[in-house]
Amino acid sequence: MKLYYSPGACSMGIHIILEELGKPYELSLVALKDGAQHKPEFMAVNPKSKVPALDRGDGKVLTEFPVIAWWLAKSNPTAALIPTDLEGEARCLELLDYVCGTIHPQAFTRQFRPALYTLREEDFPKSVEQGKANADKYFATLEKGWAGGTYLLPSGYSVADAALFFVEYWAVKRSGLTLPPRLAAHLAAMLARPAVQRALTQEGLAL
């Protein structure tokens, strides 16, 4: 398998899942800051011009974080990275979608790339503040609905935790936000996992 990633991007969650699996894979750097996602070489892999993208090793490429996470979990059942019952799997997918479809764009892309949300440069600070307010609101929603113990789901660690980690990491390391108690404890537990430490080190990121 080959993961197309950019250091510190949401692809770090897929990177963590690959480390949890312990199967051979390689990394292919896509430098988003340099616009590499728009160059023909990468667009031939993923015409959506974004990471993550996963070459499964069978000549086929998967895109979109929730789908890649789901496929890795389902194709490696012994790793126990997704619940085996229908309700548990549905709740895992629900969390993946909330992180990737709501928290990521409306809380953090709004902060990091305000030009996508307003054409007026003088309004960029308002976009950033709205993104921070959204992050606080979404994290409070997760805190209130927390159903697991250390990890998100009652069944334990899953691919949903790898997704939540990347927005928690951005919140603390890039946005200077304070996480509510359960999420702060979750971030600490994730940072203690060897797979997370290996992925962050490989990407040159702070632990």
mmCIF file of C-alpha atoms in Angstrom:
data_model
loop_
_atom_site.group_PDB
_atom_site.id
_atom_site.type_symbol
_atom_site.label_atom_id
_atom_site.label_comp_id
_atom_site.label_asym_id
_atom_site.label_seq_id
_atom_site.Cartn_x
_atom_site.Cartn_y
_atom_site.Cartn_z
ATOM 1 C CA MET A 1 0.000 0.000 0.000
ATOM 2 C CA LYS A 2 1.042 3.600 -0.535
ATOM 3 C CA LEU A 3 -0.355 6.570 1.377
ATOM 4 C CA TYR A 4 -0.319 9.948 -0.300
ATOM 5 C CA TYR A 5 -0.066 12.424 2.549
ATOM 6 C CA SER A 6 1.023 15.875 3.637
ATOM 7 C CA PRO A 7 2.649 16.377 7.062
ATOM 8 C CA GLY A 8 0.114 17.523 9.632
ATOM 9 C CA ALA A 9 -2.861 17.289 7.263
ATOM 10 C CA CYS A 10 -5.904 15.130 7.984
ATOM 11 C CA SER A 11 -4.025 12.304 6.272
ATOM 12 C CA MET A 12 -2.171 11.856 9.581
ATOM 13 C CA GLY A 13 -5.231 9.942 10.804
ATOM 14 C CA ILE A 14 -4.881 7.378 8.007
ATOM 15 C CA HIS A 15 -1.144 7.270 8.651
ATOM 16 C CA ILE A 16 -1.911 6.325 12.266
ATOM 17 C CA ILE A 17 -4.316 3.583 11.174
ATOM 18 C CA LEU A 18 -1.646 2.116 8.898
ATOM 19 C CA GLU A 19 0.807 2.119 11.795
ATOM 20 C CA GLU A 20 -1.786 0.405 13.987
ATOM 21 C CA LEU A 21 -2.184 -2.330 11.365
ATOM 22 C CA GLY A 22 1.539 -3.025 11.242
ATOM 23 C CA LYS A 23 1.450 -4.091 7.595
ATOM 24 C CA PRO A 24 3.985 -2.886 5.005
ATOM 25 C CA TYR A 25 3.203 0.436 3.359
ATOM 26 C CA GLU A 26 5.060 3.398 1.958
ATOM 27 C CA LEU A 27 4.536 7.127 2.138
ATOM 28 C CA SER A 28 4.369 9.503 -0.814
ATOM 29 C CA LEU A 29 4.702 13.166 0.098
ATOM 30 C CA VAL A 30 2.236 15.638 -1.392
ATOM 31 C CA ALA A 31 3.407 19.084 -0.284
ATOM 32 C CA LEU A 32 0.130 20.987 -0.011
ATOM 33 C CA LYS A 33 1.871 24.253 0.822
ATOM 34 C CA ASP A 34 3.698 24.049 -2.500
ATOM 35 C CA GLY A 35 0.532 23.253 -4.441
ATOM 36 C CA ALA A 36 1.665 19.716 -5.250
ATOM 37 C CA GLN A 37 -1.960 18.532 -5.008
ATOM 38 C CA HIS A 38 -2.734 20.449 -8.199
ATOM 39 C CA LYS A 39 0.183 19.133 -10.244
ATOM 40 C CA PRO A 40 -0.441 16.552 -12.977
ATOM 41 C CA GLU A 41 1.579 13.860 -11.188
ATOM 42 C CA PHE A 42 -0.751 13.798 -8.202
ATOM 43 C CA MET A 43 -3.932 14.591 -10.094
ATOM 44 C CA ALA A 44 -3.326 11.410 -12.060
ATOM 45 C CA VAL A 45 -3.622 9.623 -8.710
ATOM 46 C CA ASN A 46 -6.452 11.705 -7.241
ATOM 47 C CA PRO A 47 -8.157 14.226 -9.532
ATOM 48 C CA LYS A 48 -9.850 15.707 -6.440
ATOM 49 C CA SER A 49 -6.479 17.309 -5.612
ATOM 50 C CA LYS A 50 -6.476 16.452 -1.924
ATOM 51 C CA VAL A 51 -5.063 14.022 0.586
ATOM 52 C CA PRO A 52 -5.350 11.373 1.829
ATOM 53 C CA ALA A 53 -5.320 8.975 -1.083
ATOM 54 C CA LEU A 54 -4.456 5.328 -0.645
ATOM 55 C CA ASP A 55 -3.030 3.093 -3.355
ATOM 56 C CA ARG A 56 -4.251 -0.262 -2.066
ATOM 57 C CA GLY A 57 -1.473 -2.150 -3.794
ATOM 58 C CA ASP A 58 -3.888 -3.817 -6.221
ATOM 59 C CA GLY A 59 -3.773 -1.071 -8.829
ATOM 60 C CA LYS A 60 -6.737 0.774 -7.327
ATOM 61 C CA VAL A 61 -6.813 4.016 -5.350
ATOM 62 C CA LEU A 62 -9.220 5.006 -2.600
ATOM 63 C CA THR A 63 -9.958 8.624 -1.676
ATOM 64 C CA GLU A 64 -11.926 10.311 1.156
ATOM 65 C CA PHE A 65 -10.842 9.781 4.755
ATOM 66 C CA PRO A 66 -13.962 7.923 6.008
ATOM 67 C CA VAL A 67 -13.879 5.446 3.132
ATOM 68 C CA ILE A 68 -10.150 4.765 3.447
ATOM 69 C CA ALA A 69 -10.479 4.294 7.226
ATOM 70 C CA TRP A 70 -13.487 1.987 6.789
ATOM 71 C CA TRP A 71 -11.782 -0.079 4.090
ATOM 72 C CA LEU A 72 -8.590 -0.511 6.127
ATOM 73 C CA ALA A 73 -10.592 -1.585 9.168
ATOM 74 C CA LYS A 74 -12.894 -3.968 7.298
ATOM 75 C CA SER A 75 -10.102 -5.551 5.256
ATOM 76 C CA ASN A 76 -8.050 -6.182 8.406
ATOM 77 C CA PRO A 77 -10.619 -7.616 10.835
ATOM 78 C CA THR A 78 -8.078 -9.085 13.235
ATOM 79 C CA ALA A 79 -6.886 -5.560 14.054
ATOM 80 C CA ALA A 80 -10.325 -4.848 15.609
ATOM 81 C CA LEU A 81 -10.417 -1.219 14.429
ATOM 82 C CA ILE A 82 -14.173 -1.109 13.823
ATOM 83 C CA PRO A 83 -17.058 -2.682 15.767
ATOM 84 C CA THR A 84 -18.344 -5.960 14.375
ATOM 85 C CA ASP A 85 -22.027 -5.366 15.207
ATOM 86 C CA LEU A 86 -24.210 -3.282 12.898
ATOM 87 C CA GLU A 87 -25.068 -0.637 15.499
ATOM 88 C CA GLY A 88 -21.440 -0.209 16.529
ATOM 89 C CA GLU A 89 -20.251 0.059 12.925
ATOM 90 C CA ALA A 90 -22.964 2.617 12.181
ATOM 91 C CA ARG A 91 -21.936 4.724 15.193
ATOM 92 C CA CYS A 92 -18.295 4.533 14.104
ATOM 93 C CA LEU A 93 -19.192 5.747 10.612
ATOM 94 C CA GLU A 94 -21.393 8.456 12.130
ATOM 95 C CA LEU A 95 -18.408 9.790 14.077
ATOM 96 C CA LEU A 96 -16.107 9.584 11.055
ATOM 97 C CA ASP A 97 -18.569 11.623 9.042
ATOM 98 C CA TYR A 98 -18.998 14.238 11.790
ATOM 99 C CA VAL A 99 -15.257 14.765 12.152
ATOM 100 C CA CYS A 100 -14.463 14.778 8.442
ATOM 101 C CA GLY A 101 -17.613 16.396 7.074
ATOM 102 C CA THR A 102 -18.363 18.986 9.754
ATOM 103 C CA ILE A 103 -15.560 19.595 12.250
ATOM 104 C CA HIS A 104 -12.740 19.571 9.713
ATOM 105 C CA PRO A 105 -14.182 22.073 7.193
ATOM 106 C CA GLN A 106 -16.373 24.269 9.369
ATOM 107 C CA ALA A 107 -14.023 24.562 12.358
ATOM 108 C CA PHE A 108 -10.517 24.211 10.991
ATOM 109 C CA THR A 109 -10.448 24.799 7.237
ATOM 110 C CA ARG A 110 -12.373 27.969 8.080
ATOM 111 C CA GLN A 111 -9.455 28.982 10.315
ATOM 112 C CA PHE A 112 -6.549 27.812 8.188
ATOM 113 C CA ARG A 113 -7.897 28.834 4.761
ATOM 114 C CA PRO A 114 -10.311 31.722 5.358
ATOM 115 C CA ALA A 115 -10.137 32.780 1.701
ATOM 116 C CA LEU A 116 -12.374 29.799 0.928
ATOM 117 C CA TYR A 117 -15.119 31.304 3.088
ATOM 118 C CA THR A 118 -14.970 34.995 2.269
ATOM 119 C CA LEU A 119 -13.675 36.986 -0.696
ATOM 120 C CA ARG A 120 -12.872 40.039 1.421
ATOM 121 C CA GLU A 121 -9.438 39.883 3.034
ATOM 122 C CA GLU A 122 -10.600 42.234 5.789
ATOM 123 C CA ASP A 123 -13.104 39.549 6.807
ATOM 124 C CA PHE A 124 -10.474 36.814 7.242
ATOM 125 C CA PRO A 125 -10.199 37.404 11.025
ATOM 126 C CA LYS A 126 -13.972 36.958 11.334
ATOM 127 C CA SER A 127 -13.725 33.638 9.523
ATOM 128 C CA VAL A 128 -10.971 32.504 11.872
ATOM 129 C CA GLU A 129 -12.979 33.480 14.941
ATOM 130 C CA GLN A 130 -16.055 31.724 13.573
ATOM 131 C CA GLY A 131 -13.965 28.611 12.996
ATOM 132 C CA LYS A 132 -12.747 28.662 16.599
ATOM 133 C CA ALA A 133 -16.286 29.161 17.878
ATOM 134 C CA ASN A 134 -17.469 26.263 15.725
ATOM 135 C CA ALA A 135 -14.686 24.056 17.081
ATOM 136 C CA ASP A 136 -15.732 24.793 20.647
ATOM 137 C CA LYS A 137 -19.369 24.026 19.782
ATOM 138 C CA TYR A 138 -18.614 20.771 17.971
ATOM 139 C CA PHE A 139 -16.244 19.558 20.669
ATOM 140 C CA ALA A 140 -18.883 20.333 23.304
ATOM 141 C CA THR A 141 -21.339 18.214 21.303
ATOM 142 C CA LEU A 142 -18.903 15.285 21.333
ATOM 143 C CA GLU A 143 -18.198 15.781 25.021
ATOM 144 C CA LYS A 144 -21.896 15.714 25.900
ATOM 145 C CA GLY A 145 -22.607 12.645 23.784
ATOM 146 C CA TRP A 146 -19.473 10.698 24.739
ATOM 147 C CA ALA A 147 -20.498 7.038 24.909
ATOM 148 C CA GLY A 148 -17.171 5.293 25.411
ATOM 149 C CA GLY A 149 -14.518 5.258 28.108
ATOM 150 C CA THR A 150 -11.017 6.327 27.147
ATOM 151 C CA TYR A 151 -11.994 6.095 23.480
ATOM 152 C CA LEU A 152 -15.048 7.260 21.560
ATOM 153 C CA LEU A 153 -17.000 4.012 21.324
ATOM 154 C CA PRO A 154 -18.066 1.635 24.118
ATOM 155 C CA SER A 155 -16.328 -1.173 22.201
ATOM 156 C CA GLY A 156 -12.965 0.583 22.535
ATOM 157 C CA TYR A 157 -10.349 1.959 20.160
ATOM 158 C CA SER A 158 -11.421 2.329 16.529
ATOM 159 C CA VAL A 159 -10.684 4.254 13.353
ATOM 160 C CA ALA A 160 -13.015 6.979 14.685
ATOM 161 C CA ASP A 161 -10.387 7.762 17.319
ATOM 162 C CA ALA A 162 -7.739 8.307 14.637
ATOM 163 C CA ALA A 163 -10.100 10.782 12.988
ATOM 164 C CA LEU A 164 -10.897 12.641 16.187
ATOM 165 C CA PHE A 165 -7.197 12.821 16.965
ATOM 166 C CA PHE A 166 -6.285 14.956 13.972
ATOM 167 C CA VAL A 167 -8.800 17.689 14.834
ATOM 168 C CA GLU A 168 -7.853 17.551 18.518
ATOM 169 C CA TYR A 169 -4.203 17.866 17.529
ATOM 170 C CA TRP A 170 -4.967 20.882 15.329
ATOM 171 C CA ALA A 171 -7.023 22.463 18.097
ATOM 172 C CA VAL A 172 -4.215 22.284 20.645
ATOM 173 C CA LYS A 173 -1.079 22.531 18.499
ATOM 174 C CA ARG A 174 -2.228 24.999 15.839
ATOM 175 C CA SER A 175 -5.238 26.899 17.158
ATOM 176 C CA GLY A 176 -4.385 27.206 20.831
ATOM 177 C CA LEU A 177 -7.812 25.956 21.888
ATOM 178 C CA THR A 178 -8.660 24.234 25.169
ATOM 179 C CA LEU A 179 -10.377 20.877 24.816
ATOM 180 C CA PRO A 180 -13.186 19.778 27.138
ATOM 181 C CA PRO A 181 -12.145 17.133 29.713
ATOM 182 C CA ARG A 182 -13.042 13.925 27.865
ATOM 183 C CA LEU A 183 -11.454 15.116 24.652
ATOM 184 C CA ALA A 184 -8.343 16.301 26.472
ATOM 185 C CA ALA A 185 -8.027 12.870 28.081
ATOM 186 C CA HIS A 186 -8.590 11.271 24.674
ATOM 187 C CA LEU A 187 -5.828 13.357 23.113
ATOM 188 C CA ALA A 188 -3.435 12.359 25.905
ATOM 189 C CA ALA A 189 -4.321 8.676 25.455
ATOM 190 C CA MET A 190 -3.782 8.925 21.710
ATOM 191 C CA LEU A 191 -0.410 10.637 22.120
ATOM 192 C CA ALA A 192 0.652 7.743 24.378
ATOM 193 C CA ARG A 193 -0.046 5.133 21.685
ATOM 194 C CA PRO A 194 3.128 3.900 19.946
ATOM 195 C CA ALA A 195 1.455 3.962 16.521
ATOM 196 C CA VAL A 196 0.565 7.639 16.963
ATOM 197 C CA GLN A 197 4.078 8.462 18.129
ATOM 198 C CA ARG A 198 5.596 6.691 15.123
ATOM 199 C CA ALA A 199 3.312 8.471 12.659
ATOM 200 C CA LEU A 200 3.980 11.898 14.146
ATOM 201 C CA THR A 201 7.725 11.289 14.198
ATOM 202 C CA GLN A 202 7.688 10.166 10.560
ATOM 203 C CA GLU A 203 5.841 13.364 9.626
ATOM 204 C CA GLY A 204 8.215 15.553 11.630
ATOM 205 C CA LEU A 205 5.479 16.693 14.018
ATOM 206 C CA ALA A 206 5.637 17.464 17.726
ATOM 207 C CA LEU A 207 4.460 14.805 20.166
#
